[in-house]
C-alpha positions as a printed NumPy array, in Angstrom:
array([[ 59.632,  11.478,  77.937],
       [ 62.216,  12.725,  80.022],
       [ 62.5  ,  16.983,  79.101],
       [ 66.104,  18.087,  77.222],
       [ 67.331,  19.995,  80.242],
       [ 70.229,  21.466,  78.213],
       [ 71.907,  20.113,  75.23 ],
       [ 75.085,  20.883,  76.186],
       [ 74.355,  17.799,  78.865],
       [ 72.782,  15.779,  75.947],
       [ 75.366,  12.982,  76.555],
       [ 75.303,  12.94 ,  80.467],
       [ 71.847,  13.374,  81.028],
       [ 70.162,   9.937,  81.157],
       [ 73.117,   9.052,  83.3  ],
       [ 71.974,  10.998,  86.666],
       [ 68.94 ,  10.164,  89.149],
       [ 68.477,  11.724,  92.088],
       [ 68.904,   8.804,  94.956],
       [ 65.669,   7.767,  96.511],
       [ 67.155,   6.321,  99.666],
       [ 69.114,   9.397, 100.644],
       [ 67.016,  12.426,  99.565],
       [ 70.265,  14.609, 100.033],
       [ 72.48 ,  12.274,  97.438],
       [ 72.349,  12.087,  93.852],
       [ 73.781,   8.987,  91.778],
       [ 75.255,   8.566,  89.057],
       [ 74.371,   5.674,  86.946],
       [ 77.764,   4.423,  85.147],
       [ 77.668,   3.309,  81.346],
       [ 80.347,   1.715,  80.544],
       [ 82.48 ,   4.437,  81.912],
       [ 84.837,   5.148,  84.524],
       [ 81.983,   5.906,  87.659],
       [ 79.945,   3.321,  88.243],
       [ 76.851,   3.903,  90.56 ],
       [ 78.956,   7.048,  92.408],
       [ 76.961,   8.988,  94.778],
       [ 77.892,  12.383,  95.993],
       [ 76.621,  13.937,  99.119],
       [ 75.749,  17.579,  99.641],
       [ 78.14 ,  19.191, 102.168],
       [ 76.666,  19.804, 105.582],
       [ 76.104,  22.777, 107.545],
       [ 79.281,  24.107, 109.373],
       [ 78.814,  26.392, 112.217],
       [ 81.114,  29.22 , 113.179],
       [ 81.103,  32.293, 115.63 ],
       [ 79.246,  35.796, 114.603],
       [ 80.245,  37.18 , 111.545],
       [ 81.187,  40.979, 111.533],
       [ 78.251,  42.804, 110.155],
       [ 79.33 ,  46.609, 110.514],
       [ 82.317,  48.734, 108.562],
       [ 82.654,  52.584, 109.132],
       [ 82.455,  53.577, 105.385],
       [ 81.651,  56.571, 106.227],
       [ 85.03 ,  57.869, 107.101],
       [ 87.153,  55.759, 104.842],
       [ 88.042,  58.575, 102.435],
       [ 88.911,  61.505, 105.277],
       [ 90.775,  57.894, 107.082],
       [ 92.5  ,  57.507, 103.305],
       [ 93.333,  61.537, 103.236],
       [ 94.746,  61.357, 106.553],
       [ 97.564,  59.009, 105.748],
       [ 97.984,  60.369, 102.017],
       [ 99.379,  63.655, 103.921],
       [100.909,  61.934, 106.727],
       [103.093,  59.926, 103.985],
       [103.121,  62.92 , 100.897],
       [101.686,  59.991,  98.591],
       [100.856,  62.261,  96.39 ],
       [103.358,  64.59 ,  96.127],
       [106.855,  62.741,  96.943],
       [106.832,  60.754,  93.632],
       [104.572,  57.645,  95.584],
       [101.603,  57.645,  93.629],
       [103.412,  56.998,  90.206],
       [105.427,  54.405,  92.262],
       [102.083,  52.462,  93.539],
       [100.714,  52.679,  89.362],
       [104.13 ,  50.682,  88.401],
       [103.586,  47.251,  86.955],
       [104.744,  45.618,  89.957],
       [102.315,  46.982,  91.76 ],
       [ 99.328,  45.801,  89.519],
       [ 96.88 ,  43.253,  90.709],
       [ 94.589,  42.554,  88.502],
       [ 93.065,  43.796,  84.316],
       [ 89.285,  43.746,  83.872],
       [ 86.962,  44.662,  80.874],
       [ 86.928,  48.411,  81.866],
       [ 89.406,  48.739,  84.911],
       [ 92.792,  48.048,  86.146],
       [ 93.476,  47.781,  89.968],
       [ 96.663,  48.235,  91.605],
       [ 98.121,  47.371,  95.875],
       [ 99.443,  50.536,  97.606],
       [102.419,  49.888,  98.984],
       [102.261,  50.769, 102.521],
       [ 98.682,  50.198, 102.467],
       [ 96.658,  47.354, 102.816],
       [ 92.829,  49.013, 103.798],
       [ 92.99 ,  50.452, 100.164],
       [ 93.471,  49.836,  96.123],
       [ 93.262,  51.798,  93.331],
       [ 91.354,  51.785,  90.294],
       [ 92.037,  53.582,  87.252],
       [ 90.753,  52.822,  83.203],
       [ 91.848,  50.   ,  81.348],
       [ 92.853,  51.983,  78.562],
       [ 95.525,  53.703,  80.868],
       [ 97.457,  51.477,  82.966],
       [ 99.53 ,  51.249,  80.309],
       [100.763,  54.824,  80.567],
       [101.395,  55.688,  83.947],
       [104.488,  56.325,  84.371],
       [104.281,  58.683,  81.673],
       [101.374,  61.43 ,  83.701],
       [102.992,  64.325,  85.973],
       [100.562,  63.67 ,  89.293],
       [102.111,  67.517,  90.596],
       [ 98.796,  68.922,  90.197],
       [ 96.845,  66.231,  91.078],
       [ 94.738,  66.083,  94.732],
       [ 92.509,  63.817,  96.331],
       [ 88.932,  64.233,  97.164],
       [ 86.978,  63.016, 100.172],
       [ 84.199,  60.499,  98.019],
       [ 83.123,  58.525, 100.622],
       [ 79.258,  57.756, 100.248],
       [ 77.213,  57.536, 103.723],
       [ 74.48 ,  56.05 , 102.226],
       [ 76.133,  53.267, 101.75 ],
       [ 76.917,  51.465, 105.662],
       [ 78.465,  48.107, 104.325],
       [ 82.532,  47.188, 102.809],
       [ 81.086,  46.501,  99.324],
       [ 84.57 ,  47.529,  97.625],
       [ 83.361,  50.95 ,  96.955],
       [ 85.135,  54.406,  96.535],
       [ 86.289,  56.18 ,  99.109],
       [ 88.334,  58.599,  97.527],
       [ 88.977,  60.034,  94.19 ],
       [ 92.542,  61.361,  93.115],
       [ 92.278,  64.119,  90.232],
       [ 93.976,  66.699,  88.326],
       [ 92.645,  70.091,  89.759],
       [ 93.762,  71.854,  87.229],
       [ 91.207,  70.27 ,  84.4  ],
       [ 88.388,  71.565,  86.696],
       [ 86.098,  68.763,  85.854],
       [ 87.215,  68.145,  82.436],
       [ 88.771,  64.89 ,  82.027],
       [ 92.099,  65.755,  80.47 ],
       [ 93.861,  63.559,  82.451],
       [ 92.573,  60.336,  83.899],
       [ 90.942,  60.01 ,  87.48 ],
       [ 92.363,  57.763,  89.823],
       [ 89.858,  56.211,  92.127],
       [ 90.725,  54.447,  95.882],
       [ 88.565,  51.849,  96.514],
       [ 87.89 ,  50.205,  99.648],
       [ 90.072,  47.002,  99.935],
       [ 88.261,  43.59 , 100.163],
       [ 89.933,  40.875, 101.498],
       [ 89.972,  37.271, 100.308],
       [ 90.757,  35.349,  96.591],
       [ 89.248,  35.311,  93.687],
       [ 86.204,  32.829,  93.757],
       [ 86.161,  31.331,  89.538],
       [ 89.134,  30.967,  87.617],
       [ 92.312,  31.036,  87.122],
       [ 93.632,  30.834,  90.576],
       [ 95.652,  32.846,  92.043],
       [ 98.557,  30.911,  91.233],
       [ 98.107,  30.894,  87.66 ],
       [ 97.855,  34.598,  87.795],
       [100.832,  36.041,  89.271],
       [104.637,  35.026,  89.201],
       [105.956,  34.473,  92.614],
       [107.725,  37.889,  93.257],
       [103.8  ,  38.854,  93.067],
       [103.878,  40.264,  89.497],
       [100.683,  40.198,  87.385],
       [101.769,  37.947,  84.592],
       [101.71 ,  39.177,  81.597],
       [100.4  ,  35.918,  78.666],
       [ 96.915,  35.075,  78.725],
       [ 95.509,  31.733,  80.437],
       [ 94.211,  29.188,  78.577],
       [ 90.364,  28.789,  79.779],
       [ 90.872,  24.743,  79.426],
       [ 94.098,  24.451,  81.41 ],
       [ 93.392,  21.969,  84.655],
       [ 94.133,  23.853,  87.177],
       [ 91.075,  26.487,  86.642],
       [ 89.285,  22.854,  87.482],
       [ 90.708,  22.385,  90.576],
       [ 90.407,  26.136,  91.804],
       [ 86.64 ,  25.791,  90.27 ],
       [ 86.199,  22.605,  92.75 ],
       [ 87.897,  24.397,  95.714],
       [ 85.877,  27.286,  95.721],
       [ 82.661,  25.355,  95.457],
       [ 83.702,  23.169,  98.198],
       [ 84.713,  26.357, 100.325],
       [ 81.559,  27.82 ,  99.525],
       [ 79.191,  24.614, 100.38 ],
       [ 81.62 ,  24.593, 104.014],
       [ 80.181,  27.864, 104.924],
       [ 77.545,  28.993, 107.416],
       [ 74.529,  30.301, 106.644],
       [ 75.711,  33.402, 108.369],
       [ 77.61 ,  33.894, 105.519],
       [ 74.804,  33.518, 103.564],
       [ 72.713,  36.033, 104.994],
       [ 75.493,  38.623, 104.845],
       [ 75.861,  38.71 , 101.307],
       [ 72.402,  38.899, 100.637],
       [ 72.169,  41.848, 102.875],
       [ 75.107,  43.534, 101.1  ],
       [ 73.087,  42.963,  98.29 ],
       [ 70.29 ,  45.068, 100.08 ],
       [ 72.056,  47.667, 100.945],
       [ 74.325,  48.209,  98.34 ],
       [ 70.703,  48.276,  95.976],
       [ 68.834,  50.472,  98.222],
       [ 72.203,  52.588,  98.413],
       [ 71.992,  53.329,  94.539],
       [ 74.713,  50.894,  93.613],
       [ 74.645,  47.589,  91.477],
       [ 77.429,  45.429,  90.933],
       [ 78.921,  43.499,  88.276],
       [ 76.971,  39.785,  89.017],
       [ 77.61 ,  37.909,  85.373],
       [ 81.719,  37.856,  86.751],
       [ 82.559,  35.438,  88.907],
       [ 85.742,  36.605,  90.159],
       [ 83.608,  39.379,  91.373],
       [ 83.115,  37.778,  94.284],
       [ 86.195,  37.484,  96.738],
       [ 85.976,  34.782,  99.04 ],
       [ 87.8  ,  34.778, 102.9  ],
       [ 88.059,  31.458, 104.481],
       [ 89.335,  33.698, 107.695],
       [ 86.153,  35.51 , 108.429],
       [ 83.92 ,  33.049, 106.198],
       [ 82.705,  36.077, 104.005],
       [ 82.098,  36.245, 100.748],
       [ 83.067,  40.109,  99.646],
       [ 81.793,  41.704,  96.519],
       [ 83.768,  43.879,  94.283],
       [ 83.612,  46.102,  90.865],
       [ 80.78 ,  48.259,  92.649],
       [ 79.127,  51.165,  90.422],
       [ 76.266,  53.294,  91.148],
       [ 72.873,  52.805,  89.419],
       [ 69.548,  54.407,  89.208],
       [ 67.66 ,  52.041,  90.676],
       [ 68.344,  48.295,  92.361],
       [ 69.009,  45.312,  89.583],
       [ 65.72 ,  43.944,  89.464],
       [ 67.36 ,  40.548,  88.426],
       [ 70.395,  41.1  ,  91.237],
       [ 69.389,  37.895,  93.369],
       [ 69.338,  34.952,  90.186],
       [ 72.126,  36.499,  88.8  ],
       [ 73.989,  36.943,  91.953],
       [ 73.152,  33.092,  92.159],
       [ 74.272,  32.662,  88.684],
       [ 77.446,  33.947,  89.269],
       [ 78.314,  32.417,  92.961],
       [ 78.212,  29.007,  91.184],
       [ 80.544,  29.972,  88.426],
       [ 77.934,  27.27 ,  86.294],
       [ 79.148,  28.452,  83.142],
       [ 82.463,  26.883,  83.64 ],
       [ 80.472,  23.629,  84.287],
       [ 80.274,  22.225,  80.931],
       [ 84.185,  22.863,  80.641],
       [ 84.664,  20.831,  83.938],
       [ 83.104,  18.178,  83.057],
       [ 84.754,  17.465,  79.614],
       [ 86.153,  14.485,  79.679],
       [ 88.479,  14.765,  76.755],
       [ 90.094,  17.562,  78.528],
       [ 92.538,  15.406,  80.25 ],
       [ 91.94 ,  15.962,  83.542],
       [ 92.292,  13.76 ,  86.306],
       [ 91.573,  15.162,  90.072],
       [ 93.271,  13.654,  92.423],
       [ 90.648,  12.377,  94.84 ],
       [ 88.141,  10.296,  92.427],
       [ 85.201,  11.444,  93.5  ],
       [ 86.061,  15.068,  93.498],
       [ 83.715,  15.488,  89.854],
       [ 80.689,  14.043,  92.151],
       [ 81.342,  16.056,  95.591],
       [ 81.87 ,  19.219,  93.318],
       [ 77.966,  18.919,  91.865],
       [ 77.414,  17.955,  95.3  ],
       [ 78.658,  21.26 ,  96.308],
       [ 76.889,  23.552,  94.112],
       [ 73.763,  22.067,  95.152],
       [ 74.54 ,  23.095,  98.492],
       [ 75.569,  26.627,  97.68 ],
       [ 72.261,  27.101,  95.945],
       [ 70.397,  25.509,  98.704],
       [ 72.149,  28.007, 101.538],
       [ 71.77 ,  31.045,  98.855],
       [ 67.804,  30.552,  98.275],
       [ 67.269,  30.075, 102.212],
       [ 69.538,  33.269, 102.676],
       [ 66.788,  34.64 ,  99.845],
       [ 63.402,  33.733, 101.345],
       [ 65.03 ,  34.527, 105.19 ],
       [ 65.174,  38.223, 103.822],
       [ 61.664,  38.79 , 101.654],
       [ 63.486,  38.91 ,  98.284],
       [ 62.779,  36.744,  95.109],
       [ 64.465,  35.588,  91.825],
       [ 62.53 ,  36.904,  88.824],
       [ 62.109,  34.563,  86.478],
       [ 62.402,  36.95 ,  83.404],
       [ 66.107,  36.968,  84.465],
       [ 68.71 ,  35.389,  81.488],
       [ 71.182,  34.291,  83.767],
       [ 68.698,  32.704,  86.097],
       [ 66.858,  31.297,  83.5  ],
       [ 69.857,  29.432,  82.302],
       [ 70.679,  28.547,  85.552],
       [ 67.751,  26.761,  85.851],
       [ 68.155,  25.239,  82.497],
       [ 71.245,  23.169,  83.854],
       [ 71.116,  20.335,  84.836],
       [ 72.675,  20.42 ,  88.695],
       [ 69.431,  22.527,  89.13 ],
       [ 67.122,  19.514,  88.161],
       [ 68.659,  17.648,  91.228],
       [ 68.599,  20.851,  92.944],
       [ 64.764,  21.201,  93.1  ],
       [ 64.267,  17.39 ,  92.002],
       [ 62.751,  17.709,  88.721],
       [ 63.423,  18.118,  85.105],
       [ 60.709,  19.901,  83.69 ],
       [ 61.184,  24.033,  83.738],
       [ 57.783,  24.899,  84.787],
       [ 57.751,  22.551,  87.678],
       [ 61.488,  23.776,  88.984],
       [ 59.079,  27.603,  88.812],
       [ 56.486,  25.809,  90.297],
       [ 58.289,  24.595,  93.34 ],
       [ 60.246,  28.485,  93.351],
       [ 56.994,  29.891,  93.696],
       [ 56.07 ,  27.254,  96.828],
       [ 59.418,  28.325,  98.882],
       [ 58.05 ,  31.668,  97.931],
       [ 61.423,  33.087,  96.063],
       [ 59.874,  33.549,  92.589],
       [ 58.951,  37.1  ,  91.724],
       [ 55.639,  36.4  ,  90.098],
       [ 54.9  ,  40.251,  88.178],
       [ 51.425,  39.307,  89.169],
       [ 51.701,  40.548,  92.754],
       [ 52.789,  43.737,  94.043],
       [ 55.763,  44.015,  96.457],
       [ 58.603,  43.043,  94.205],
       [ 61.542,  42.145,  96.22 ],
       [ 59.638,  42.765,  99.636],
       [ 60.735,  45.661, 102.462],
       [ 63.566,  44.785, 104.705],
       [ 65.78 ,  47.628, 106.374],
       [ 68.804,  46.443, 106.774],
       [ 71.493,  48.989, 108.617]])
């Protein structure tokens, strides 16, 4: 009997075989619906020139400072200008982030439970500090600066403002862009409705962006991932608009960095997790939702897709000694989906581990040398 692979798929799943005439297409085997015997190809490799794989972090804050003076940002009325609504790009669970006019190698960050209020804070007394860490030699969207009252002396009376290294590129998840923000470039201000269509069609874009890039790109963000750990710094990995994707240098930036005592041990299967956006899977494929893509076979190119992303991702993986650990929540549930049964061509759980711990990417607690020993500068 074929193993439950998830029973949120209970009503798909005896409907998908992987293809045994083209080992890189999976079919779908219509029931009476509206896809009858569709199969969907995984994307194929794209090549591209040399990624850039150097930033100079180290001087981004006394860079920052440096044009603060030259323009009095802080103390010609520009700061409180920059914190305006208009200026706002984006509300998280614990941060807000805002554009800098004038500036486009920089953002700010400041507590959630303060944007709000910012026009109502007297910056007089307020300076910046140089914050840039040196440890830490790749653009991960990290601080480079922190702007403070120095008259609480280190008493936090009045909130911080932190300037974070701008990343470039949109929003990989949902909504898109265009959902977000009017056209003047305002943050709208009503919530999104997590069914509406067009987080589909973003959903599909991204993962067909994503599938279209090198493994270059690839590589990169697993060695960000490297760095950033060994640096002292985790991320937030269970958000997928965490990652920022740029079709212009085909990178895929990270953002929301925070330091941490020691590297994620589960950073790789969540990062995984995450890159996929598989949670909004399930909502995608609803078929009372109403949607309709335009191109008919977008549903099956879009699995097709994913496959591909975690096929690139787990090469990137085993090119640079780390593993997933299979403790991991978010990996384990990847795994318990169902694209990942035509991902590693099985349905049972222990034999998807099994063939993890052939490619050599499972983390078995067994062994020593956890995530392996690559220096990456």
């Amino acid at each position: 009997m074929v193993e439950t692979i998830n029973a949120n798929f209970r009503t798909v799943q005896n409907k998908w075989a992987i293809n045994p005439v083209k080992p890189n297409a999976i079919t779908f085997r219509g029931g009476g619906g509206e896809l009858k015997n569709d199969i969907f190809i995984k994307s194929p490799d794209n090549k591209t020139s040399e990624l850039q794989t150097e930033y100079p972090t180290a001087v981004a804050g006394k860079k920052f400072i440096q044009w603060a003076d030259e323009t009095g940002f802080i103390g010609e009325g520009k700061l409180k200008e920059a914190l305006k609504p208009k200026n706002l790009i984006g509300v998280g669970f614990e941060h807000a982030v805002y554009h800098i006019p004038g500036n486009e190698d920089y953002v700010l960050r400041i507590p959630r439970n303060y944007y709000l209020h910012t026009q109502e804070t007297d910056f007089s007394n307020y300076h910046i500090q140089d914050t840039a860490d040196p440890e830490l030699t790749r653009n991960c969207g990290q601080q480079a600066a922190l702007i403070s009252d120095k008259e609480t002396s280190g008493i936090q009376l009045s909130p911080s403002i932190e300037v974070l290294i701008k990343q470039k590129g949109y929003a990989n998840g949902n909504p898109p862009p265009e959902a977000l923000y009017h056209e003047d470039g305002r943050l709208r201000e009503e919530a999104f409705p997590y069914e509406d269509n067009s987080r589909k069609t973003h959903f599909a874009h991204c993962l067909k962006t994503l599938a279209e890039m090198p493994d270059e790109t690839y590589d990169l963000l697993i060695e960000d991932l490297i760095v950033s750990g060994e640096a002292g710094y985790k991320f937030d990995h269970l958000n997928s608009n965490n990652f920022l994707i740029d079709e212009n240098t085909q990178k895929i930036n990270i953002i929301d960095m925070g330091k941490t005592v020691k590297p994620h041990k589960d950073r790789f299967g969540n990062t995984l997790y995450a890159l996929t956006n598989i949670e909004f899977l399930e909502e995608y494929l609803r078929k009372d939702s109403g949607y309709e893509p335009e191109n008919p076979n977008e549903i099956n190119k879009t699995i097709g897709n994913m496959i591909t992303v975690m096929e690139k991702y787990t090469k990137a993986v085993k090119n640079h000694y780390q593993k997933y650990n299979k403790n991991s929540y978010e990996f384990h549930k990847l795994l318990n989906n169902l694209v990942s049964s035509f991902w590693l061509k099985t349905n049972s759980y222990e034999e998807k581990l099994e063939k993890l711990k052939q490619m050599d990417v499972l983390y078995d607690p067994e062994r020593p040398g956890e995530f392996g020993s690559v220096k990456i500068k």
